[in-house]
PDB file of C-alpha atoms in Angstrom:
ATOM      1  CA  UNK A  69     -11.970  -2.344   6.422  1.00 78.00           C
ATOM      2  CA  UNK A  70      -9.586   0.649   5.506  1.00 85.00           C
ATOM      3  CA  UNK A  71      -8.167   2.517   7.944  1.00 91.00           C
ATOM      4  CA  UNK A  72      -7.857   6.287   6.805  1.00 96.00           C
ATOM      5  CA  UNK A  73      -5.105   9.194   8.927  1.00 97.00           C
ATOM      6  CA  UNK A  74      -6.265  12.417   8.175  1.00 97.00           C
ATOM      7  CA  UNK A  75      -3.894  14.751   9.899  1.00 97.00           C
ATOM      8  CA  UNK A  76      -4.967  18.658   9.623  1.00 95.00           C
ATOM      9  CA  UNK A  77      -4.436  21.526  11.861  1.00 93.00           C
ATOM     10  CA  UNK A  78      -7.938  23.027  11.075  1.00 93.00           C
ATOM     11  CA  UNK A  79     -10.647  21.010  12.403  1.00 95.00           C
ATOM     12  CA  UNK A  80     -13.206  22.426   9.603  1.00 94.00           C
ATOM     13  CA  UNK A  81     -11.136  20.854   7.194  1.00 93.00           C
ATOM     14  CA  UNK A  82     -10.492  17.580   9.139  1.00 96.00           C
ATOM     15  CA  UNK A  83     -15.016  17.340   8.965  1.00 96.00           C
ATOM     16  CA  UNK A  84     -15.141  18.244   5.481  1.00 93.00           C
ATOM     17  CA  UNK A  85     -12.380  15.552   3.990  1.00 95.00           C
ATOM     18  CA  UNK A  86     -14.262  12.971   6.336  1.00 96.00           C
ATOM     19  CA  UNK A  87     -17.855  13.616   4.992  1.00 94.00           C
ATOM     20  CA  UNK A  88     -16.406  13.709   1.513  1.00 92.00           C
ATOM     21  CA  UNK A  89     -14.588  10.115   2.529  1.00 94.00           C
ATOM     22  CA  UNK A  90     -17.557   8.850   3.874  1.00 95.00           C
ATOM     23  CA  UNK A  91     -19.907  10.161   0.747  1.00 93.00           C
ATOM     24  CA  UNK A  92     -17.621   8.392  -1.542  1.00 92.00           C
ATOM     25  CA  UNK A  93     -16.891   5.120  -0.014  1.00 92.00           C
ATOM     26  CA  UNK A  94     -20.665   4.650   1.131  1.00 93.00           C
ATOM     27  CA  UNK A  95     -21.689   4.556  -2.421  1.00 92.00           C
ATOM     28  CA  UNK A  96     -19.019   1.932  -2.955  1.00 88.00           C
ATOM     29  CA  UNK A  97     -19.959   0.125  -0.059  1.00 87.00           C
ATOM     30  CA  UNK A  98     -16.736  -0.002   0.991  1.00 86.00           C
ATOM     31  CA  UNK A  99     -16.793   0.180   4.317  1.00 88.00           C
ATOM     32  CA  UNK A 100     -14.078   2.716   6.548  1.00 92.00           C
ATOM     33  CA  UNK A 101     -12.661   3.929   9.499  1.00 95.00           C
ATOM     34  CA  UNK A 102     -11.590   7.652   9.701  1.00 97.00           C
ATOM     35  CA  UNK A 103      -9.128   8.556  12.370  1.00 98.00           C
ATOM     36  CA  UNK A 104      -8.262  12.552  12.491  1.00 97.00           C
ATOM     37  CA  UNK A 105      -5.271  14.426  14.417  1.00 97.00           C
ATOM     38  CA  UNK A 106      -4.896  18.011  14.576  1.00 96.00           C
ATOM     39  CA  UNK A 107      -1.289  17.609  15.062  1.00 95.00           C
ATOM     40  CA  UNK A 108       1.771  15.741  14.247  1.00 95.00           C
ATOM     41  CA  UNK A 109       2.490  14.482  17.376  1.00 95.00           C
ATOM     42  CA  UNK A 110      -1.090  13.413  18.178  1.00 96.00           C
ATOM     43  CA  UNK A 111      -0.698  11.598  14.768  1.00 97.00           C
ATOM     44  CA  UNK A 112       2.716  10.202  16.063  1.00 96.00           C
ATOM     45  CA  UNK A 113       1.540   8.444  18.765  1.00 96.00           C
ATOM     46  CA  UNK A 114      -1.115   6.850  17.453  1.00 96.00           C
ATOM     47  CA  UNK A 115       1.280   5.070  15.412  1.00 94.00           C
ATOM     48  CA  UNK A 116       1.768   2.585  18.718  1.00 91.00           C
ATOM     49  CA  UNK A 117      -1.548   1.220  18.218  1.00 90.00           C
ATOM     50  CA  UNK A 118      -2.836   1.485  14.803  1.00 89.00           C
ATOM     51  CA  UNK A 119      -1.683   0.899  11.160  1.00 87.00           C
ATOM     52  CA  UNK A 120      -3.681   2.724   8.228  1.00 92.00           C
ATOM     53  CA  UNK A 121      -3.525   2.642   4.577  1.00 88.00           C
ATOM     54  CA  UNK A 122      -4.230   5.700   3.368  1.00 93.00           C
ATOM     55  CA  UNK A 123      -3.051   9.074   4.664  1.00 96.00           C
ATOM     56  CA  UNK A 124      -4.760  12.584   4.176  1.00 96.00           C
ATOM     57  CA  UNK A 125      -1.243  15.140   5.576  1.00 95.00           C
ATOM     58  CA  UNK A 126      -2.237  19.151   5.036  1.00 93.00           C
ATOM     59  CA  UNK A 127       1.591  20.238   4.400  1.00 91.00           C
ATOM     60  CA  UNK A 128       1.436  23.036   7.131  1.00 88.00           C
ATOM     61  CA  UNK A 129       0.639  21.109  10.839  1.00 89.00           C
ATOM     62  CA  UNK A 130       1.074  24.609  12.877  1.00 85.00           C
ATOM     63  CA  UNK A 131       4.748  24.638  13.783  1.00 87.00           C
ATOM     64  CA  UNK A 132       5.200  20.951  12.025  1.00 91.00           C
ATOM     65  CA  UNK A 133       5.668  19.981   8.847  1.00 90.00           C
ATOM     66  CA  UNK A 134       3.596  17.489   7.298  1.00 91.00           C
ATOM     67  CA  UNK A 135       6.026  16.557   4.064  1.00 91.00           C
ATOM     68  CA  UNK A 136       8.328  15.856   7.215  1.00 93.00           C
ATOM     69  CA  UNK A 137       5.904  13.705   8.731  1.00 94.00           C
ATOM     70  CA  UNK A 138       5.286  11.886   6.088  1.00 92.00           C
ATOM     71  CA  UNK A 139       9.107  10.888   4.987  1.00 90.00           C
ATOM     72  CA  UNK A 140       9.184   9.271   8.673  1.00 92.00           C
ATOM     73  CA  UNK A 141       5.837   7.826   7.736  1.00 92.00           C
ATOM     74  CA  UNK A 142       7.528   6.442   4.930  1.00 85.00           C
ATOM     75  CA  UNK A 143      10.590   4.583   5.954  1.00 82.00           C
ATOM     76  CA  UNK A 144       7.752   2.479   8.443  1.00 82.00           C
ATOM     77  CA  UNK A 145       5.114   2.314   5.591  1.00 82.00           C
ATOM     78  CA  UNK A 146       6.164   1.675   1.840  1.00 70.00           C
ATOM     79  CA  UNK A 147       3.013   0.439   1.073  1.00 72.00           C
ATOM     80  CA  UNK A 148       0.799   3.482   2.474  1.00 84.00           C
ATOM     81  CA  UNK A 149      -1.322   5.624   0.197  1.00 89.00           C
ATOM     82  CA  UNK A 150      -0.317   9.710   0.634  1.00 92.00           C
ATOM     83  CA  UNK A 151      -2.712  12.211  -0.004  1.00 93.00           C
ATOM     84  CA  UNK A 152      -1.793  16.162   0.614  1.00 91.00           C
ATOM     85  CA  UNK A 153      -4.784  18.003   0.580  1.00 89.00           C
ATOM     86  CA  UNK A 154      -3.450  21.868   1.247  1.00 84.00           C
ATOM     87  CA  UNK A 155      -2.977  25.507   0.087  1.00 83.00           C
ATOM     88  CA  UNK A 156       0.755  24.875  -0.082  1.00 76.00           C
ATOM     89  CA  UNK A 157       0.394  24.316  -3.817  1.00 74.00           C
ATOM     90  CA  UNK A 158       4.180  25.729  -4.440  1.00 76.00           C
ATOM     91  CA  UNK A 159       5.463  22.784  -2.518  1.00 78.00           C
ATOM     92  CA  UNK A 160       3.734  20.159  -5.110  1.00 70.00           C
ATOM     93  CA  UNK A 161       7.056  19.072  -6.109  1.00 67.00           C
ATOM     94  CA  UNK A 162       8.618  18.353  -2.615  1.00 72.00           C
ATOM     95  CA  UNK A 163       5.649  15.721  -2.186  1.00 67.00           C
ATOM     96  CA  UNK A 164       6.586  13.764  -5.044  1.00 62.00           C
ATOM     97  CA  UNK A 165       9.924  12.668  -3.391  1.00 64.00           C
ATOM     98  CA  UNK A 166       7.920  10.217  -0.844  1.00 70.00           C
ATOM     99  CA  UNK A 167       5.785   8.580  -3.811  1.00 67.00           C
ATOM    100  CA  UNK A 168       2.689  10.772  -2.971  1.00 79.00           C
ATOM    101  CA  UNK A 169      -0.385   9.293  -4.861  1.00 80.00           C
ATOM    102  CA  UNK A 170      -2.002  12.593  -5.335  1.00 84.00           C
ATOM    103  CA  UNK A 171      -2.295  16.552  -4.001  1.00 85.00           C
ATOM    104  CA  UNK A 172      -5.271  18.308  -3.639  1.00 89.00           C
ATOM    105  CA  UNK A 173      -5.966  21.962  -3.345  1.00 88.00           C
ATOM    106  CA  UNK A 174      -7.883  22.654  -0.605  1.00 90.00           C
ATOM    107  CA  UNK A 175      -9.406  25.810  -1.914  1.00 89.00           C
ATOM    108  CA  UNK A 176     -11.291  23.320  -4.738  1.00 88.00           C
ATOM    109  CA  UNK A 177     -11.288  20.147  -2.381  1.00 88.00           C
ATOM    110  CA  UNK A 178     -15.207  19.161  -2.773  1.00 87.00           C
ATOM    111  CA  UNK A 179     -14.125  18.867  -7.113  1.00 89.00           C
ATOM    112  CA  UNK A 180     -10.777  17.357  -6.632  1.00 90.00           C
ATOM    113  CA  UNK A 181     -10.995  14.699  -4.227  1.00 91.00           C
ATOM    114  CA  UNK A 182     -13.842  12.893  -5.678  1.00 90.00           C
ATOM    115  CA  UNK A 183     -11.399  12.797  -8.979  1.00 89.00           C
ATOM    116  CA  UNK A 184      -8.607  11.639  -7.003  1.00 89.00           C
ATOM    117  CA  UNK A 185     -10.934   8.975  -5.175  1.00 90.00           C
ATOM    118  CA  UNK A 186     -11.971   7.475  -8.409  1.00 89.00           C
ATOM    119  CA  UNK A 187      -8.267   7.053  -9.391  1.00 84.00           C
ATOM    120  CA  UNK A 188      -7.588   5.315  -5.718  1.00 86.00           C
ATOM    121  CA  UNK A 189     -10.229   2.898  -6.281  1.00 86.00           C
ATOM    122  CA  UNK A 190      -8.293   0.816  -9.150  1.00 76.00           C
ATOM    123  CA  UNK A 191      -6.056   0.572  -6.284  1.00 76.00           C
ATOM    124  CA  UNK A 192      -8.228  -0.323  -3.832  1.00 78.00           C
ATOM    125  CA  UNK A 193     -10.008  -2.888  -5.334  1.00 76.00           C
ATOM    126  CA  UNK A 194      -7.003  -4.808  -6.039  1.00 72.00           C
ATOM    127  CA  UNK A 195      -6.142  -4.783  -2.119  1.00 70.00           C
ATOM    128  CA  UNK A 196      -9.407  -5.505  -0.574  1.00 72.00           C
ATOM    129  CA  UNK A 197     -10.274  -8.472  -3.595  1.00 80.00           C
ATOM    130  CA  UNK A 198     -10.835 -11.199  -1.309  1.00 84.00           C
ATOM    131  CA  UNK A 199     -10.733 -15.246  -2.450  1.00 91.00           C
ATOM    132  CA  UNK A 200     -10.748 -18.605  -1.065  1.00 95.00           C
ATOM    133  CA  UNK A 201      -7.710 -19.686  -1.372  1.00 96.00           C
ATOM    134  CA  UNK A 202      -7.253 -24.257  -1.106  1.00 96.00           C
ATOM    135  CA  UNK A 203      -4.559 -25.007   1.116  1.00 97.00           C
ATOM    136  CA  UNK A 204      -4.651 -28.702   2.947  1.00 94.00           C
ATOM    137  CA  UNK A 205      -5.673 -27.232   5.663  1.00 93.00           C
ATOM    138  CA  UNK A 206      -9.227 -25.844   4.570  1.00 96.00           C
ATOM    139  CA  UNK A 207      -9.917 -22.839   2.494  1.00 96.00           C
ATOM    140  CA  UNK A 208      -8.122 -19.883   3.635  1.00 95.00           C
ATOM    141  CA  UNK A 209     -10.107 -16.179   2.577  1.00 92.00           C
ATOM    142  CA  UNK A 210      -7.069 -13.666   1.397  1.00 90.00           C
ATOM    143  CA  UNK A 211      -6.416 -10.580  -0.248  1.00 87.00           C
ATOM    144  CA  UNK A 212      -3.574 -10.127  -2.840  1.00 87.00           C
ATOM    145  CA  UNK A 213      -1.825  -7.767  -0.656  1.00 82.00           C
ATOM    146  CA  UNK A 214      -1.661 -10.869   1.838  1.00 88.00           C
ATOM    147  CA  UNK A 215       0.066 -12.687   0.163  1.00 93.00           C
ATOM    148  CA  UNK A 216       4.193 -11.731   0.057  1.00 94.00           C
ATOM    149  CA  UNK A 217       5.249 -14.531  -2.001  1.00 97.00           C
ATOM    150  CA  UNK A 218       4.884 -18.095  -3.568  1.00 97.00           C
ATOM    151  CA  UNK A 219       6.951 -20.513  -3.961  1.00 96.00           C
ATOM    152  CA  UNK A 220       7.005 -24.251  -5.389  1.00 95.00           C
ATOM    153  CA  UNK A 221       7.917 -26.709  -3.140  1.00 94.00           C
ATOM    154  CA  UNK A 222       7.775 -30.757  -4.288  1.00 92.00           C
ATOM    155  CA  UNK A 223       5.519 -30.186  -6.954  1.00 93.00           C
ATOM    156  CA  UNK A 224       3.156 -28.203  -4.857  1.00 96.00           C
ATOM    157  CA  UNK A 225       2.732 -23.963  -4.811  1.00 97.00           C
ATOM    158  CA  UNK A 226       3.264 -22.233  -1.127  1.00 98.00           C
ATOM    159  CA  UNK A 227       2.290 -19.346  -0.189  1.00 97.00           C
ATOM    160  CA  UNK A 228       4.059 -17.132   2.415  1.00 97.00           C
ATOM    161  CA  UNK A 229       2.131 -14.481   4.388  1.00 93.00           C
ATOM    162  CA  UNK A 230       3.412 -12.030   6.878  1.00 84.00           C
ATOM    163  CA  UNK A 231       3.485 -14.438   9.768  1.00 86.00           C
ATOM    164  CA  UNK A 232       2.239 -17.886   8.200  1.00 93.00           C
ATOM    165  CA  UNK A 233       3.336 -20.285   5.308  1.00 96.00           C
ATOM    166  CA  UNK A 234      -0.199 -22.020   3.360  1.00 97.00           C
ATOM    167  CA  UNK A 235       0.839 -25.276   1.620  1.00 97.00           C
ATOM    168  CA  UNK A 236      -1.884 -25.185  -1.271  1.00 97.00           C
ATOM    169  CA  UNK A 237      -3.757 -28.076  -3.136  1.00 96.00           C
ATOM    170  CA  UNK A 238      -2.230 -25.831  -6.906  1.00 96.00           C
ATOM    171  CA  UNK A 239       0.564 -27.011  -8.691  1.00 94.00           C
ATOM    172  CA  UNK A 240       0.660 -24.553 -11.312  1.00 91.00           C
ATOM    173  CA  UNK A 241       0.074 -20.287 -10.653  1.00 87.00           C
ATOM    174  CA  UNK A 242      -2.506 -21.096 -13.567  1.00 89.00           C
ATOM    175  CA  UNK A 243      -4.469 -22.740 -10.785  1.00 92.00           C
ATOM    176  CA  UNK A 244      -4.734 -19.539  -8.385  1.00 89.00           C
ATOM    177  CA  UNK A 245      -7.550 -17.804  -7.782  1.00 89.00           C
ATOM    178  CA  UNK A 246      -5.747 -14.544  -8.534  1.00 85.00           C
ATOM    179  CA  UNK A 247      -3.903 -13.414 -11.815  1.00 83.00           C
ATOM    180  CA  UNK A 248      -0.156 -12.540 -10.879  1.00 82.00           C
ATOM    181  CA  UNK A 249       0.082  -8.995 -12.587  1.00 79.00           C
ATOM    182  CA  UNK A 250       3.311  -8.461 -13.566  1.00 78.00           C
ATOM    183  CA  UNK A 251       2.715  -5.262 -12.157  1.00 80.00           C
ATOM    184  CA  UNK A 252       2.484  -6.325  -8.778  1.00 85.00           C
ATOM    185  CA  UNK A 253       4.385  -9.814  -8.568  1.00 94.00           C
ATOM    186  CA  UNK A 254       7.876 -10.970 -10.519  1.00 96.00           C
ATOM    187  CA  UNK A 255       9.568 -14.383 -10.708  1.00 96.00           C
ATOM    188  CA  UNK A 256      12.763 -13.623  -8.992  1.00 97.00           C
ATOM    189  CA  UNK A 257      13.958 -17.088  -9.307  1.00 95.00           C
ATOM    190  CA  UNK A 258      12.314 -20.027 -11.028  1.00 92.00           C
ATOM    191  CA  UNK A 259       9.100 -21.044  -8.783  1.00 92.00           C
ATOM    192  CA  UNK A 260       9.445 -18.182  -6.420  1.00 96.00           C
ATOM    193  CA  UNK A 261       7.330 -15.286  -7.261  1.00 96.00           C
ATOM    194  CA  UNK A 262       7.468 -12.387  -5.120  1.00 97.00           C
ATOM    195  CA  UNK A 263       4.997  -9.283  -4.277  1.00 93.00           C
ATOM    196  CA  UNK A 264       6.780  -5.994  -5.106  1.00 89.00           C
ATOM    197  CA  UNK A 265       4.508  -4.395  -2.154  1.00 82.00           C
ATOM    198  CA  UNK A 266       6.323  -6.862   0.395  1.00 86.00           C
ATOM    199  CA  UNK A 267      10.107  -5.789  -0.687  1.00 87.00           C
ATOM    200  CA  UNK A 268      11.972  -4.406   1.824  1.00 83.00           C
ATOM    201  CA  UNK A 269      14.881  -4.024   0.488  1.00 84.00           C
ATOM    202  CA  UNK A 270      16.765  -5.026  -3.162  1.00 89.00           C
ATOM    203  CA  UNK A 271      20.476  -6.206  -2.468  1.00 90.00           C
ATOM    204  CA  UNK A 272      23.105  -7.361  -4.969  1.00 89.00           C
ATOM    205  CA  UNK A 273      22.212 -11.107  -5.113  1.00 93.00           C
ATOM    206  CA  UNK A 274      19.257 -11.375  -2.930  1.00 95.00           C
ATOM    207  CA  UNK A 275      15.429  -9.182  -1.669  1.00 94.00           C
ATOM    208  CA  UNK A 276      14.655  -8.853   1.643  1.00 92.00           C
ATOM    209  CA  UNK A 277      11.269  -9.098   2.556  1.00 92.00           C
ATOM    210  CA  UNK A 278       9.010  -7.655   5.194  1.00 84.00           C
ATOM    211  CA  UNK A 279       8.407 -11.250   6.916  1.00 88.00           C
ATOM    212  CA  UNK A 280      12.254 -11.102   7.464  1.00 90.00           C
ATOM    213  CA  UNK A 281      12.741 -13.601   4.420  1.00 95.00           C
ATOM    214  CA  UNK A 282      15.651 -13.287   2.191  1.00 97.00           C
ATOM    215  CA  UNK A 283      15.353 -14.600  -0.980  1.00 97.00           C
ATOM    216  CA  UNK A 284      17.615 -15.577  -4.027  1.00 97.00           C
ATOM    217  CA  UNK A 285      17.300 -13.162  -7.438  1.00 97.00           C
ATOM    218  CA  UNK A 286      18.203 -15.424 -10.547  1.00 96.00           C
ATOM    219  CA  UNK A 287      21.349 -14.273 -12.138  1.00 93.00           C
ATOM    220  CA  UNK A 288      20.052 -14.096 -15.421  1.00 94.00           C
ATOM    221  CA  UNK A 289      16.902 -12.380 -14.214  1.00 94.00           C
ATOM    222  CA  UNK A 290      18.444  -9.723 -11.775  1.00 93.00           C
ATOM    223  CA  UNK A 291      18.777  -7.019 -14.364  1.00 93.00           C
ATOM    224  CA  UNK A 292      14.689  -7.032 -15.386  1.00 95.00           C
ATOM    225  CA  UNK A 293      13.569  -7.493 -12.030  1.00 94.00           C
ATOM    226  CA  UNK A 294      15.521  -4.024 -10.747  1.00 90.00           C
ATOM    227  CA  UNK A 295      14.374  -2.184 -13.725  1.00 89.00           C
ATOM    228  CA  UNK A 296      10.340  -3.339 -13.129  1.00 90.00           C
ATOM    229  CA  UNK A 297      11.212  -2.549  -9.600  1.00 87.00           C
ATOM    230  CA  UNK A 298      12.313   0.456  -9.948  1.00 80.00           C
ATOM    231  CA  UNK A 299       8.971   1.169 -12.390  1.00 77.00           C
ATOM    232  CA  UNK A 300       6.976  -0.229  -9.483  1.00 78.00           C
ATOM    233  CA  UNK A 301       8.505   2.217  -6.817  1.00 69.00           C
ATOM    234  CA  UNK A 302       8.016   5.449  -9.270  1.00 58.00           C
ATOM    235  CA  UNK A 303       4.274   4.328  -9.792  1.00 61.00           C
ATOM    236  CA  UNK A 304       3.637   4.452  -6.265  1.00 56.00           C
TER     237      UNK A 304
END
């Protein structure tokens, strides 16, 4: 299930992006949860209890600002999906800065969201693509996104999650269920093969990754992997 913010002062706004959401997804029966604030700091809080993956900000939250809101957003969430849906449309370029996957104008919202929907879905289909996945212990359902990297280990390809390590029955990446897209994963090191998505941090010699992992980069590698990196966090 996605979990969708949508964080707008005006509460006729906040019911028209959710029946548009629900329109949309319902006919890709996709199914979601819609969580609405009329305020950044009603928004803030529910931060303590709930995670979501895709965030509709208006720019103007009464007093707050919601290109503000979502920087902090940010530096929690590098994988969230930004939406600005607001009148603001001078301040287009400010949203850029935090990787925003789209801005729509609210005064032609009911023709521009569905647009920018369709675009999302390439992305959401990768995320919520879930396979069986052989592991001595039983088959194990999981998403791409789940999985923050592999490694080979004695012959035999492991996969590390955010809080558990799957020792598979494949030998080769050939064998997996899912195609490592160079566009999400890169072999950092020979038989380790890590998920851009899951990168905390790049350091001189080494990644740190959102499991608390801290992995070696190849030497003669280093130099591509930054530069597809750095492609990967302008695409976002």
């Amino acid at each position: 299930m996605l979990k969708i913010a949508v964080c707008e002062d005006d509460r006729n706004f906040i019911d028209l992006i959710a029946g548009e959401l629900n329109l949309f997804f319902s006919k890709k029966n996709l199914e979601i949860e819609i969580f609405s604030y009329e305020s950044a700091r009603e928004f803030t809080k529910s931060l303590e209890y709930n995670e979501y993956s895709i965030y509709f900000f208006d720019i103007e939250l009464g007093a707050d600002d919601g290109i503000e809101l979502a920087t902090k957003v940010r530096i929690m969430d590098k994988n969230g999906i930004f939406i600005f849906v607001t009148n603001k449309s001078e301040r287009v370029y400010e949203v850029f800065d935090i990787n925003t996957f789209a801005f729509v104008r609210k005064s032609n919202l009911e023709k521009e969201l569905p647009v920018v929907m369709n675009r999302l879905m390439d992305v959401i289909e990768i995320y919520t693509d879930n396979r069986l996945i052989k592991t001595h212990n039983g088959d194990i359902p999981m998403t791409i996104n789940d999985i923050h990297y592999v490694e080979r280990i004695g012959g035999y390809l492991y996969i590390h999650t955010d809080k558990h390590l799957y020792h598979t029955r494949y030998r080769y990446m050939t064998e997996f269920p899912f195609e490592f897209d160079n566009k999400i994963f890169f072999e950092i090191y020979r038989g380790l093969m890590i998920n851009y998505s899951h990168v905390i941090c790049v350091k001189n010699e080494s990644v740190m990754m959102k499991n608390g992992d801290e992995l070696p980069i190849s030497r003669r590698r280093k130099k591509e992997f930054k530069e597809m990196y750095k492609k990967y966090m302008l695409s976002l």
